[in-house]
Structure formats: structure tokens, C-alpha cells
mmCIF file of C-alpha atoms in Angstrom:
data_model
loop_
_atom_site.group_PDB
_atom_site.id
_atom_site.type_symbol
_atom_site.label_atom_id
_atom_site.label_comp_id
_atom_site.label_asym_id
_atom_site.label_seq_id
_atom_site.Cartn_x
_atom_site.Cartn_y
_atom_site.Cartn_z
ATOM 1 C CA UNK A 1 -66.055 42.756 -15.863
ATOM 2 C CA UNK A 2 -62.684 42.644 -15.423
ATOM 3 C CA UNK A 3 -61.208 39.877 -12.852
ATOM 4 C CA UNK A 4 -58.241 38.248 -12.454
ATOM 5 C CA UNK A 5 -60.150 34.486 -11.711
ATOM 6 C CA UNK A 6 -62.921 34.957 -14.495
ATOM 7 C CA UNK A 7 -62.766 35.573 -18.409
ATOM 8 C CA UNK A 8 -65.232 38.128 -19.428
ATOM 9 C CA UNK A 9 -67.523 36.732 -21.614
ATOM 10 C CA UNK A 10 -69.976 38.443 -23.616
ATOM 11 C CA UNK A 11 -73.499 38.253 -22.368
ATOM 12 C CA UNK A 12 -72.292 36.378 -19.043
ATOM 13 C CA UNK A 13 -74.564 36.424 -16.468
ATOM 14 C CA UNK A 14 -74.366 39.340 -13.785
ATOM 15 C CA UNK A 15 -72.161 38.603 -10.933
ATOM 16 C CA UNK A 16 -70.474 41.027 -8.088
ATOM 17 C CA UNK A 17 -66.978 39.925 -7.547
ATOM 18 C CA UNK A 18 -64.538 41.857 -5.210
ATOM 19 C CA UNK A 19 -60.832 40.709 -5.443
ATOM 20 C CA UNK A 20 -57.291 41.899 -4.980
ATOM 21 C CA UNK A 21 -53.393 40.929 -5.199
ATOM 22 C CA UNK A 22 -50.792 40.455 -2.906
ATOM 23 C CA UNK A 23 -47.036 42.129 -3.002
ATOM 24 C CA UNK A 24 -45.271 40.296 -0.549
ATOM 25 C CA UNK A 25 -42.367 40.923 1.725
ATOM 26 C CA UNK A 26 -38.840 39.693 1.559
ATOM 27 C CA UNK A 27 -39.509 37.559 4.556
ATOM 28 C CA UNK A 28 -42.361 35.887 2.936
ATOM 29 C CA UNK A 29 -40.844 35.058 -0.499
ATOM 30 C CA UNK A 30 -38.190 33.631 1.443
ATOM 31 C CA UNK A 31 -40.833 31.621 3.258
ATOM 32 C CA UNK A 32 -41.375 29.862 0.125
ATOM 33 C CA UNK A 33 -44.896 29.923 -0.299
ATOM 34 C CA UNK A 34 -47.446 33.082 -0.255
ATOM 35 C CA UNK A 35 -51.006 34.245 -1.350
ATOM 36 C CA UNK A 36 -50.431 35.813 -4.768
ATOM 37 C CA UNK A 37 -54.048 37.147 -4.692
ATOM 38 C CA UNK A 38 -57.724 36.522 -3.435
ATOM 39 C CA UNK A 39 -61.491 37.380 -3.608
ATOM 40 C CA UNK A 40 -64.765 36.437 -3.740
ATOM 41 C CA UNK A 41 -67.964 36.128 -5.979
ATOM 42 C CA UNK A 42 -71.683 36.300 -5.784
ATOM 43 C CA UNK A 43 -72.588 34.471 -9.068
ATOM 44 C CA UNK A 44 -76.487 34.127 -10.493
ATOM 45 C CA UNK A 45 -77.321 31.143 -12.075
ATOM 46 C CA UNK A 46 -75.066 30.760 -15.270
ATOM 47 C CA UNK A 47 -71.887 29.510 -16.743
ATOM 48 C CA UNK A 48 -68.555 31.020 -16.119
ATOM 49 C CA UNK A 49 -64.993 30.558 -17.671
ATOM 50 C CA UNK A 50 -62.243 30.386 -15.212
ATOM 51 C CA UNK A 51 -58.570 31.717 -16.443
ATOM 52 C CA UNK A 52 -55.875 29.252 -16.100
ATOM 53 C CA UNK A 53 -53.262 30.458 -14.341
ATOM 54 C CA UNK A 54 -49.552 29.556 -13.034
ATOM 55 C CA UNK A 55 -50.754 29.730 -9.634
ATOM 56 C CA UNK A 56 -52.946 26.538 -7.796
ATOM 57 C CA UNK A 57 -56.019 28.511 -6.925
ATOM 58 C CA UNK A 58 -58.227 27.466 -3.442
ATOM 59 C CA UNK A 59 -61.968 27.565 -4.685
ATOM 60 C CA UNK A 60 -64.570 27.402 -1.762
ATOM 61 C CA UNK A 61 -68.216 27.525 -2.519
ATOM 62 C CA UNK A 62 -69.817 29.273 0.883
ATOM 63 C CA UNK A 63 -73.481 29.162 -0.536
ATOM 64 C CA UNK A 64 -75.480 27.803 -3.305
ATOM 65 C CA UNK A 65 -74.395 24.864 -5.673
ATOM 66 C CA UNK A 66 -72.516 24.652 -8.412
ATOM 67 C CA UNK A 67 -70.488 22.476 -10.752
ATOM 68 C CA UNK A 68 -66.937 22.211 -11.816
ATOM 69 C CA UNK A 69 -65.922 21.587 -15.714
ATOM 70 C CA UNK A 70 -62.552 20.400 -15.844
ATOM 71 C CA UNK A 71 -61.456 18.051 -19.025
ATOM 72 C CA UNK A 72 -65.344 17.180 -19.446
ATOM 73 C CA UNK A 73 -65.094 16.126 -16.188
ATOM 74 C CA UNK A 74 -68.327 17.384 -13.754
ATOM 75 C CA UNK A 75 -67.512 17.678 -9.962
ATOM 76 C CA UNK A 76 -70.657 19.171 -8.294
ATOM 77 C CA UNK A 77 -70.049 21.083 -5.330
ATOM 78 C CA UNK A 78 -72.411 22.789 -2.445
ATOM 79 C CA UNK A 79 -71.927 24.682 0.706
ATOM 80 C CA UNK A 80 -68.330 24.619 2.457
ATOM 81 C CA UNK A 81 -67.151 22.424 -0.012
ATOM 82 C CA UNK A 82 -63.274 23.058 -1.753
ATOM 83 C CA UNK A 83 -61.152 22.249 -3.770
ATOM 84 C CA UNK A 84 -57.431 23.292 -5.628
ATOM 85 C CA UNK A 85 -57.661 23.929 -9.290
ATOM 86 C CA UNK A 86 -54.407 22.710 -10.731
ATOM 87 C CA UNK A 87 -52.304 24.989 -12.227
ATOM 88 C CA UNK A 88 -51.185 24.729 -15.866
ATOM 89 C CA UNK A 89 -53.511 25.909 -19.171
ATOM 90 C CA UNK A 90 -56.644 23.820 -18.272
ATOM 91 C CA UNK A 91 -59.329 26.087 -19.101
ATOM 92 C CA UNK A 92 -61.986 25.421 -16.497
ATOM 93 C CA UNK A 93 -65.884 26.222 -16.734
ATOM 94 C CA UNK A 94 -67.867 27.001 -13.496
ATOM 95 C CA UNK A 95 -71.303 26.180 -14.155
ATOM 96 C CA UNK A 96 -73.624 28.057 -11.623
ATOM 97 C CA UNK A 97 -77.037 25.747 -11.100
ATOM 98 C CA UNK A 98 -77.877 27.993 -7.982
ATOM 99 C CA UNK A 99 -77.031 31.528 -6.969
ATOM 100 C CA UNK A 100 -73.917 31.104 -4.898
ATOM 101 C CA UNK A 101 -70.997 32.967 -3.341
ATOM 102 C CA UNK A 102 -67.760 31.522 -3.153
ATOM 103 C CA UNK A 103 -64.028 32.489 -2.185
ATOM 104 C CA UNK A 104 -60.969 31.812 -3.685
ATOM 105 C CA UNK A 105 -56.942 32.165 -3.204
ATOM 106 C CA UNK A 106 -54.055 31.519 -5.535
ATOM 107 C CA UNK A 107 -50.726 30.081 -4.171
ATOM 108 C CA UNK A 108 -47.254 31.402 -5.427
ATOM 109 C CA UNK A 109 -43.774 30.520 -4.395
ATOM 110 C CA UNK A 110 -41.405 27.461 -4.789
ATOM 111 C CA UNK A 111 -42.952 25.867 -2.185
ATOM 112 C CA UNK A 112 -46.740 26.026 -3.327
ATOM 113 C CA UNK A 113 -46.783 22.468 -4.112
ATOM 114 C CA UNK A 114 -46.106 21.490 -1.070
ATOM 115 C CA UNK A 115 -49.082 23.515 0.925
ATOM 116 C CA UNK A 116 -50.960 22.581 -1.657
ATOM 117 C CA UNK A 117 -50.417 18.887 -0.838
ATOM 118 C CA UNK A 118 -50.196 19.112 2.889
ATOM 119 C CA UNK A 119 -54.094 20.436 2.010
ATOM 120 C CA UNK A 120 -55.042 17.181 1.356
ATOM 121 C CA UNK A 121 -55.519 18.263 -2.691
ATOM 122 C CA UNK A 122 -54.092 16.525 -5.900
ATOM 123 C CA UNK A 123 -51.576 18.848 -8.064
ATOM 124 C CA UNK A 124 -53.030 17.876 -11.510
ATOM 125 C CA UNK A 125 -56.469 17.196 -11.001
ATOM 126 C CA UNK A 126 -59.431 19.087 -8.663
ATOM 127 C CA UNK A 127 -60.354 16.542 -5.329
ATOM 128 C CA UNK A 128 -63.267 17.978 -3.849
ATOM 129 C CA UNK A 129 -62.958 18.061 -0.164
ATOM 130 C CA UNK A 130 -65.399 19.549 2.455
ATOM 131 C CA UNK A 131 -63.814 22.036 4.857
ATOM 132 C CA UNK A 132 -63.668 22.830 8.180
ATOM 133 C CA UNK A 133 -65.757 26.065 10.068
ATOM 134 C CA UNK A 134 -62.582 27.200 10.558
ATOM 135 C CA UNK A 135 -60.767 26.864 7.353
ATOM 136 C CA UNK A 136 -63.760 28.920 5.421
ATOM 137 C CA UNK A 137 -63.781 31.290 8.521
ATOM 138 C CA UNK A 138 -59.980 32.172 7.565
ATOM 139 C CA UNK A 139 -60.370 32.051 4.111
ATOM 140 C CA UNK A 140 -62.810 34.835 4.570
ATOM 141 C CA UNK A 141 -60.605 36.741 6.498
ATOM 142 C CA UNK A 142 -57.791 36.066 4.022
ATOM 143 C CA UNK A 143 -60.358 37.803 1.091
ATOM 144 C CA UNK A 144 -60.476 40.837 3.586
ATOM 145 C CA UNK A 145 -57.014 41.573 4.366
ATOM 146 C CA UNK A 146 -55.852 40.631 0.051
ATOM 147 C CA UNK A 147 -58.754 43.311 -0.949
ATOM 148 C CA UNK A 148 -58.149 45.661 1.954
ATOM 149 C CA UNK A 149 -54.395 45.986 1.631
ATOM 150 C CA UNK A 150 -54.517 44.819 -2.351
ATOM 151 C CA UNK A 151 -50.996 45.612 -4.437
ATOM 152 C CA UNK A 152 -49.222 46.412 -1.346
ATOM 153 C CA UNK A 153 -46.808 44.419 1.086
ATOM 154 C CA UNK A 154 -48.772 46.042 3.982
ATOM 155 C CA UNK A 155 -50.172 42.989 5.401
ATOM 156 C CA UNK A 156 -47.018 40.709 4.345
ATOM 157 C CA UNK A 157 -47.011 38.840 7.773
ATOM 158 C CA UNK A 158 -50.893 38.940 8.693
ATOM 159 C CA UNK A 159 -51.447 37.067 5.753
ATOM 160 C CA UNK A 160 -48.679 34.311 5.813
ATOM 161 C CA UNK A 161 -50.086 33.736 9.755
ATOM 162 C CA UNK A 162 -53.416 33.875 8.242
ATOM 163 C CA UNK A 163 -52.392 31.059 5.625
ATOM 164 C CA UNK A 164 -50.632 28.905 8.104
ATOM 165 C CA UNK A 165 -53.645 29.118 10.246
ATOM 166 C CA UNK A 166 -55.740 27.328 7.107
ATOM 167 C CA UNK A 167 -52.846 24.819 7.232
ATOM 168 C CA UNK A 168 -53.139 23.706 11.071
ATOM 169 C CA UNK A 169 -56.773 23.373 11.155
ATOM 170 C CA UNK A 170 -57.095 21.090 8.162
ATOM 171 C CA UNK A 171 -54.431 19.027 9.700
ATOM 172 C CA UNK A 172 -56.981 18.922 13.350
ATOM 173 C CA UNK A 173 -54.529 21.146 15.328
ATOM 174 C CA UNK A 174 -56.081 23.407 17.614
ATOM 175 C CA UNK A 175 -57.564 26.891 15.724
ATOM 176 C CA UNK A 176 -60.892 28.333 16.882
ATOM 177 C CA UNK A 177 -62.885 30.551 14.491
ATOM 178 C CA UNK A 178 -62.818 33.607 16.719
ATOM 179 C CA UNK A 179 -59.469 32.989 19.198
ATOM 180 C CA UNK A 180 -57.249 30.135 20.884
ATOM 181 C CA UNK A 181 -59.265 27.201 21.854
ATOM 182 C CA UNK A 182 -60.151 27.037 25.787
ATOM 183 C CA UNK A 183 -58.337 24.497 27.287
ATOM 184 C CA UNK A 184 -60.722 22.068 28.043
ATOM 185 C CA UNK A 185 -61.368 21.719 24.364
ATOM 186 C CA UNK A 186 -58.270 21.747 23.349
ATOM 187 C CA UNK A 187 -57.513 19.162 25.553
ATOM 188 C CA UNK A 188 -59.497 16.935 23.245
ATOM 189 C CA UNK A 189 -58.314 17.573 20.130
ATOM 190 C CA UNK A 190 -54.802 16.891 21.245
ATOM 191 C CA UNK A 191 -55.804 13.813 22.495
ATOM 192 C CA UNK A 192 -57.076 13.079 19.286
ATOM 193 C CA UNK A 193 -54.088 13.876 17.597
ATOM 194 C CA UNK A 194 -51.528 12.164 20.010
ATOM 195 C CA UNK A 195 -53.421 8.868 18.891
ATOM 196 C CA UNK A 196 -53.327 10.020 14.924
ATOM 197 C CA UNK A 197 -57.395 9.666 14.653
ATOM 198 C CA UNK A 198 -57.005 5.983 15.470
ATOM 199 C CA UNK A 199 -58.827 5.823 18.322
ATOM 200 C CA UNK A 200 -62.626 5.910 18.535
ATOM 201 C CA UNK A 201 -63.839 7.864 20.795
ATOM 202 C CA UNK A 202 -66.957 8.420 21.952
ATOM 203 C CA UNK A 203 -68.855 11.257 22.808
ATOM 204 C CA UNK A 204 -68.934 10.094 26.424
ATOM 205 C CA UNK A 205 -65.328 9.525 26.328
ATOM 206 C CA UNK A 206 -64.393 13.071 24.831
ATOM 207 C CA UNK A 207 -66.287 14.784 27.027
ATOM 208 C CA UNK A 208 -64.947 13.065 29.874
ATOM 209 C CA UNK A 209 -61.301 13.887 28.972
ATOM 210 C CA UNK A 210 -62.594 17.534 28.772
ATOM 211 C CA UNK A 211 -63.936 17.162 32.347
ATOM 212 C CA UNK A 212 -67.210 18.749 31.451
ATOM 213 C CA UNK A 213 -70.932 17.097 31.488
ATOM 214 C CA UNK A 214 -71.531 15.708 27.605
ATOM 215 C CA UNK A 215 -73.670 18.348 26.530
ATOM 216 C CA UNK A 216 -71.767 21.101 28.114
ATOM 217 C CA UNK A 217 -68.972 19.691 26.161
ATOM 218 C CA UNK A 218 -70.861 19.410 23.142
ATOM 219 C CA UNK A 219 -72.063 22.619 23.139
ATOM 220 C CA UNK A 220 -68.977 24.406 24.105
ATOM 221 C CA UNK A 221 -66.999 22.054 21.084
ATOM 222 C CA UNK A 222 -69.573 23.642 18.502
ATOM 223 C CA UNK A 223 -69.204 26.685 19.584
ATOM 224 C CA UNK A 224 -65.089 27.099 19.451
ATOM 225 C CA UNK A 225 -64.658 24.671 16.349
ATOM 226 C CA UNK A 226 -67.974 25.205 14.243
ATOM 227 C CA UNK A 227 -69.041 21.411 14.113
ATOM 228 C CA UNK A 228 -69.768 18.587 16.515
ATOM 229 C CA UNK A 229 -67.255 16.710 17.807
ATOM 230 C CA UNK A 230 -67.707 13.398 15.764
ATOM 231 C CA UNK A 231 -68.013 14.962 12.600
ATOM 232 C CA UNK A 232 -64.947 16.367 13.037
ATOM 233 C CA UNK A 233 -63.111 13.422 14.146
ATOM 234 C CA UNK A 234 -64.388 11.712 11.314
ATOM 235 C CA UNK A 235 -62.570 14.368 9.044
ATOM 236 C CA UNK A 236 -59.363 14.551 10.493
ATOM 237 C CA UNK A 237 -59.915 10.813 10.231
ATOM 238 C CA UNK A 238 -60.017 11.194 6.375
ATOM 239 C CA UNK A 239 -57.610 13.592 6.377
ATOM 240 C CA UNK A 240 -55.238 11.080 7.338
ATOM 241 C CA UNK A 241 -56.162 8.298 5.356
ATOM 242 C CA UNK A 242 -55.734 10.499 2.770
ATOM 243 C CA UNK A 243 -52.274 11.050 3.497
ATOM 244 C CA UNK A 244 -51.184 7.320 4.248
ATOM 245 C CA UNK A 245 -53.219 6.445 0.975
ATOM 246 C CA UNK A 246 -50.900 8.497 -1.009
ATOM 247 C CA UNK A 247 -47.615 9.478 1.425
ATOM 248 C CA UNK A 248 -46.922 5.491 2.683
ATOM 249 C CA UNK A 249 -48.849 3.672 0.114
ATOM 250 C CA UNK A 250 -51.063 1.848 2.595
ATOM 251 C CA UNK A 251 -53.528 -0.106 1.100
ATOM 252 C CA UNK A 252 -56.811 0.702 1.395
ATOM 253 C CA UNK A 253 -57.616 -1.875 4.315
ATOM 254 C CA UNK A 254 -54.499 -0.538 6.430
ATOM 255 C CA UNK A 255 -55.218 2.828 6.274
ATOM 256 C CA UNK A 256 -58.734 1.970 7.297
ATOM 257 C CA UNK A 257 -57.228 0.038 10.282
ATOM 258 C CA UNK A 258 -54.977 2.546 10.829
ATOM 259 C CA UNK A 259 -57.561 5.291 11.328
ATOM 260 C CA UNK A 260 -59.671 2.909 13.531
ATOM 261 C CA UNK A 261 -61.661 1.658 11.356
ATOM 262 C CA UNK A 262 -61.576 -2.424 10.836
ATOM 263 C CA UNK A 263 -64.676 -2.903 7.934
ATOM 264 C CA UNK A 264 -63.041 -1.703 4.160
ATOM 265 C CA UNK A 265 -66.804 -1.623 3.433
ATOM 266 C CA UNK A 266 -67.455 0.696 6.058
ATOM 267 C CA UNK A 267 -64.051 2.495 5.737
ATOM 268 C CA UNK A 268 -64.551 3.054 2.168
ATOM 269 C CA UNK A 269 -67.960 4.119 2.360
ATOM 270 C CA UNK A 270 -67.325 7.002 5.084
ATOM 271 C CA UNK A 271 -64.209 7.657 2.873
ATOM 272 C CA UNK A 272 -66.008 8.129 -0.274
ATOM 273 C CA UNK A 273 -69.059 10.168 1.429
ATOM 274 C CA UNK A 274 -66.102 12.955 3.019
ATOM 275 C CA UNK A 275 -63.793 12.964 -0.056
ATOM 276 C CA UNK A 276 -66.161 12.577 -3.058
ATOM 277 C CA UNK A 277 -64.352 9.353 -4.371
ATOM 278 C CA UNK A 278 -63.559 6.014 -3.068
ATOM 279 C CA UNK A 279 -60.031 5.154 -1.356
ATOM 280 C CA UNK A 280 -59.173 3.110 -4.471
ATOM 281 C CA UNK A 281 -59.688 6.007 -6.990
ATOM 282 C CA UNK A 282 -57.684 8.515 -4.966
ATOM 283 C CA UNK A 283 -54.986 6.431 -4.613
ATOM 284 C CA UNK A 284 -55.264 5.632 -8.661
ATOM 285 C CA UNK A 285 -55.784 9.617 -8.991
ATOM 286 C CA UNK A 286 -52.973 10.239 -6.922
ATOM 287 C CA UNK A 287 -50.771 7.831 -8.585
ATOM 288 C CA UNK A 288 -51.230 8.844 -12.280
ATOM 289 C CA UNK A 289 -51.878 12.322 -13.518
ATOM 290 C CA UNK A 290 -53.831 11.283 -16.598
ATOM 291 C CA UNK A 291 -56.642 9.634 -14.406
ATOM 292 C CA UNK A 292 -59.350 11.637 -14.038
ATOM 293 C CA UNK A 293 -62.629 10.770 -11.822
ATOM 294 C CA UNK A 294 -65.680 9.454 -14.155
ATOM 295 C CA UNK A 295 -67.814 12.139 -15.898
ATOM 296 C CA UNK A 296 -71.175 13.079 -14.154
ATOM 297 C CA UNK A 297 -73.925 11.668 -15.816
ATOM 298 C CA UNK A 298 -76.499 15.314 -15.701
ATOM 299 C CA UNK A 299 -80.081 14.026 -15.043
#
């Protein structure tokens, strides 16, 4: 096996991977940022060595479970869950505990930092973050187009859309998984993001702005964005506590009020079950490189 995200390692467990690189245009190396390559992986149960690399690398698990390595730190991670792996020479393990596929993306360019933080991810240390319907839904077309068109600058611009596309709709902006939202739903989402997620709506209410009965609305909101409407408030919500945790150094009872929610318990604890950590370590994470979330204890 010969892959540009995993070592080869004698007697490692079979696995079907399917990857390719990008050569981009002049246009998009001016842009700054690009996707330097991409694939994905059906793994069996198993441990697997990940290569460090220069790049920060996008690592999505789409099915199965499995658990991250990094500095004898364990992050555990299942369906439409992410994550950046820093880059630098951290060697990183990928410890398989059920058959799984996954996706992944590296980011090149001067300006990969900065995509990389407007993702909602740490530059020195993995954050695991669950992702939208649409985000894995472009990720997988970003795998098609990299492998399809791989070592060429043949799908420069498709790609760099494609990547901006990720981009919007982890930031709530309005990207369906198969076209343009309709413009009732859209209608809500901007809404949404007029207030900055600190409003609470209700179903009711969002469905009302849409101008359609509730469950029509409900339906329909599933159907364009992949998840009900609440649970995807309540990310974007996180989303942007995230960034005035770390971007304005709110504290963490602000940034609670600030997303519309008044309870720190309760802030913290919806917090900690859509990021993976609470408010309080994220901020710490995001503050010093050298802190690291607390080992898993393995059961």
C-alpha cells in the first residue's frame, strides 16, 4: 500500500483507499489557500499510522468508529464527526475499533491557517467537531473531483468553489446538499444569521417566518439542509461561541449570553456535548499550544 495519508506498515490490516493530488492554477495559488490533495478509506478493524505532513489535513469519519492517537492523547470519533490534524512532525495513530470509511483533505497555501481557523479547528492540536450534511456532502464531492482530475490543474476552479462551499456552510450560510436553498428556507437561515444565533427560536417561530405549516417546514428544512432545524441552530450556535471564546475573549458566561443562552451550566453542557470539550478547555486549548485535552481512560 502505497498512500500519501498512511505509512505502510508491515502486516497492517487490509484497507481500500482511493486518493489523489491537486496541481493548481495560477489563480488559485494566488487565492492563497488550495486543496493540495484528497481521498478516502475503507479501513477494517486495526491500527493505522498517519504521515505527518506540512499540510493541515481535514479527517472526516463517514461510518464506523474510531479513535485518534495524537501525543498519547485518545479522541474517539463516530459518524460525521471531523477534525484538522495539525501540521508539523506529530506522528499520529488511527486506531480502527469498527470498520469505517472516512475522507480526508490537506490544505496548502499561505493562507491555510486561516481556513483552517475560520473551520472552527485549533492549529496545534485536533478539536473534534461534528459536521454538517452538507459539509461531508462536499467533502465527498471534493474526493471525486481530487481523484478524478488527480496531478492535473483541470479542475483548478471547481475545486476552490467546492472548498469555499465547505467554508459557508460551517459558518450557517445558505448551501443545500444538492442545489441553492428554496427561498422559503433560506429565508430562515438568514434570519438566523442576521441575529448571530442569539435568538431562540422556536420551531413554531421558524416555520412561521418560512410561511409554511410546521411540519411542511420541517420536512422541507431536512430535506435541503440534511438535519432538523434545531439541531442545526444549535450548531451554528456553537460555532459561534467558538469563535467569541477564542476571537474576542468572551468569557465563558458572555458567550453563552451572547448565543442566547443565559444558564453557564446549561451553556456549557450543550457546548461540551457539540464540541467534545467544555468552553473552559477550548479556550485554555486555544490559548496555549502545549495544552492538550486529558487522555481517554480505554475501558
Amino acid at each position: 500500500m502505497n498512500s500519501y495519508l498512511l505509512q505502510e506498515i508491515e502486516g497492517q490490516p487490509d484497507c481500500f483507499i482511493v486518493e489523489g493530488t491537486h496541481k493548481p492554477g495560477s489563480l488559485t495559488r494566488a487565492s492563497g489557500a488550495w486543496i493540495d490533495a484528497a481521498g478516502s478509506c475503507q479501513l477494517e478493524v486495526g491500527e493505522y499510522v498517519i504521515k505527518p505532513h506540512d499540510q493541515w489535513v481535514w479527517f472526516a469519519v463517514e461510518e464506523g468508529t474510531v479513535e485518534l492517537v495524537w501525543q498519547k492523547t485518545v479522541i474517539p470519533f463516530k459518524e460525521r464527526q471531523t477534525t484538522f490534524l495539525p501540521a508539523g512532525g506529530t506522528e499520529t495513530v488511527l486506531r480502527v475499533t469498527s470498520p469505517c470509511h472516512c475522507l480526508w483533505l490537506a490544505l496548502e497555501g499561505p493562507l491555510a491557517p486561516m481556513v483552517v481557523r475560520k473551520m472552527g479547528a485549533l492549529l496545534h492540536s485536533p478539536l473534534k467537531q461534528g459536521a454538517l450534511p452538507s459539509q461531508m456532502y462536499l467533502g465527498q464531492q471534493i474526493v471525486q473531483v481530487v481523484v478524478r482530475h488527480s496531478g492535473t490543474a483541470d479542475a483548478t476552479y471547481q475545486l476552490q468553489h467546492l472548498m469555499y462551499g465547505m467554508l459557508a456552510s460551517h459558518w450557517g450560510q445558505p448551501v443545500a446538499m444538492d442545489a441553492m436553498l428554496s427561498h422559503e428556507i433560506a429565508k430562515v437561515v438568514d434570519t438566523l444569521r442576521a441575529g448571530k444565533y442569539k435568538d431562540n427560536f422556536s420551531l413554531a417561530e421558524m416555520a412561521a417566518i418560512s410561511r409554511m405549516p410546521m411540519e411542511t417546514f420541517r420536512k422541507r428544512f431536512v430535506s435541503e439542509v440534511g438535519m432538523p432545524p434545531l439541531s442545526y441552530v444549535l450548531h451554528c450556535k456553537m460555532e459561534r461561541a467558538k469563535e467569541l471564546l477564542r476571537e474576542q475573549n468572551y468569557t465563558v458566561r458572555q458567550a453563552g449570553v451572547e448565543v442566547g443562552m443565559q444558564d453557564p451550566y446549561h451553556f456549557s453542557k450543550q457546548f461540551k456535548n457539540i464540541v467534545g470539550i467544555s468552553p473552559s478547555a477550548f479556550m485554555k486549548q486555544a490559548a496555549d499550544p502545549d495544552a492538550n485535552p486529558k487522555p481517554s481512560r480505554r475501558k
